[in-house]
C-alpha angles and dihedrals in degrees: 000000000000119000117203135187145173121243135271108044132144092252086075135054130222106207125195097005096112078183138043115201106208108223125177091261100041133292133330111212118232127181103213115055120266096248092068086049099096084039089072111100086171117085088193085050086057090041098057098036080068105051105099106230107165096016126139154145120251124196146135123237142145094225124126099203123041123188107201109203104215150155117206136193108207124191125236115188117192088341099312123116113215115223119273120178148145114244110197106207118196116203085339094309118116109235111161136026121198121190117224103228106157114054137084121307121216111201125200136176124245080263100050086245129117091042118193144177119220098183124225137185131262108262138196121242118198132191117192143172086051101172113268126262128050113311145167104253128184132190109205109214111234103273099220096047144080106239125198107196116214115166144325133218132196130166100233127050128283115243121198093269115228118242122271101273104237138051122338089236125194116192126187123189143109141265100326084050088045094050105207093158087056110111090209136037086227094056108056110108091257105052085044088060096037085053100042090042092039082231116161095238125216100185110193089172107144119197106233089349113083096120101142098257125197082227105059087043090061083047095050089043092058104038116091117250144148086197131049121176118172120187102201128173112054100082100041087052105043088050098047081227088143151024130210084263094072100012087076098049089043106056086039086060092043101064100033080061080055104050083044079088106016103046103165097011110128111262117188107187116209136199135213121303115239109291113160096203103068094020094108099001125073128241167280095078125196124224107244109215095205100055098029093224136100123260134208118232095185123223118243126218131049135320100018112164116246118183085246089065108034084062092055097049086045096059092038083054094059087043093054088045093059092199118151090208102052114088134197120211120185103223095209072075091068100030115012125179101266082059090040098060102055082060109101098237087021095254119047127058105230132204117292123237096221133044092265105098096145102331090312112184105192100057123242127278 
């Protein structure tokens, strides 16, 4: 017997979406809250907000076969499409990997320039041969997409899912956070960390975007966690968007909006990962087309922001504060330059080849 039913409904979650965009055929997931929508001047901010990293249904059934209704928007850069599938996790392991193959594509030059959408259809993407008893079960959402969800079938019934069993976990950071270059949802940091913790993941990583918004701090005020982390510093310098003069007062602003709501919740405030380009030279930087790799231009005047010391002003940050619950975190920690320039821009992974990103079993789409 099949059981269908229209999304959204309260036997499944919806995990990691702080906003869901009613559309005629069911709900589109956004990560940032309707009410900072028309706030957005950027049309690449309210792209990737609705891209769906870290994304995913979360429900308990018995069934052995699941049908997932969506429409996806999948994103094609100088030709080449980036990946977009639906990863099924059982208990928090990852079981089953779908391809999207039949939505829009959105097309953009190595510039982000000449945009263009080819339009697709909605599709149906099915997961069978689900061990058998009742089980928590989640659908991670392609990271790099923009999902409708429509409906879901199973062909058992849909039980009220428990929540995911650690830490309620809000994350904020740019591209590496968000993941794009990942050839699966599931295997993004954060979903990595969210699977192997058994955290229930907000990701706010924004890929080029993470410019310490008003906006995402009242977001992040107002979502519950018991673990912030906020990497902070590569954007606004790669895109020259701010100098020391305004980067201090910002991040300071940032986080009181914060504690507004978290008064007493672990931060741990990170800074930029290893990239050789912009440690001692200042943004923007330009992508260079022959070499495929971002350059530096380098700002002139006072005051223009470096990674070096960014890094600096970010530690000395956490020391004014004198907060016993605020962290710093050097990012060269997490990613230093050994590891940075095997990278093939020198900052970003990028998808593999081959079926081999970190020990994958399930092969890349």
């Amino acid at each position: 017997m099949t059981h269908h039913i229209s999304l959204p409904d309260d036997r499944v979650a919806i995990l990691g979406a702080l906003d869901l965009e009613r559309t005629p055929a069911g709900v589109r997931p956004r990560r940032l809250p309707a009410w900072t929508r028309p706030r957005m001047n950027d049309g690449m901010l309210d792209l990737v907000v609705s891209q769906a990293a870290g994304v995913r249904l979360r429900l308990r059934t018995a069934a052995r076969s699941l049908a997932l209704g969506v429409h996806v928007t999948v994103l094609e850069m100088d030709g080449s499409p980036l990946p977009a599938s639906f990863d099924l996790a059982v208990d928090g392991t990852v079981l089953g990997r779908v391809p999207a193959t039949a939505g829009d594509v959105l097309s953009f030059a190595a510039d982000l320039t000449d945009t263009r959408l080819s339009p697709g259809h909605p599709e149906t993407v099915r997961f069978d041969d689900l061990p058998g008893g009742e089980k928590e079960v989640e659908i991670w959402l392609p990271h790099g997409a923009t999902v409708e969800l429509r409906t879901l079938d199973s062909d058992a019934p849909l039980l009220a899912p428990t929540p995911p069993p650690g830490v309620p976990w809000t994350h904020y950071g740019s591209s590496i956070s968000h993941g794009l270059e990942a050839p699966a949802p599931t295997l993004t940091w954060p979903a990595i960390a969210a699977l192997t913790t058994g955290a229930a993941l907000t990701n706010l990583g924004f890929g080029g975007n993470a410019m310490l918004d008003p906006e995402v701090a009242r977001a992040i005020r107002d979502t519950p966690a018991d673990l912030i982390t906020l990497k902070v510093g590569i954007n606004i310098v790669g895109d020259a968007s701010m100098r020391e003069r305004t980067f201090v007062p910002t991040v300071h602003g940032f986080l009181d909006t914060i504690r507004e709501g978290h008064p007493d919740t672990p931060i741990v405030l990170v800074s930029p990962t290893s990239f050789a380009e912009l440690e001692t030279t200042a943004g923007p930087v330009a992508f260079d087309p022959e070499t495929g790799r971002k350059r530096a231009l380098g700002s002139a005047g006072a005051g223009a922001l470096t990674l070096t010391s960014v890094r600096t002003l970010l530690a000395t940050v956490v020391d004014i504060r004198e907060d016993p619950a605020l962290h710093y975190l050097d990012g060269r920690e997490l990613l230093g330059p050994d590891e940075a320039r095997s990278l093939p821009d020198g900052l970003h992974p990028t998808r593999p080849r081959t079926c081999g990103w970190a020990n994958e079993p399930l092969g890349c789409s």
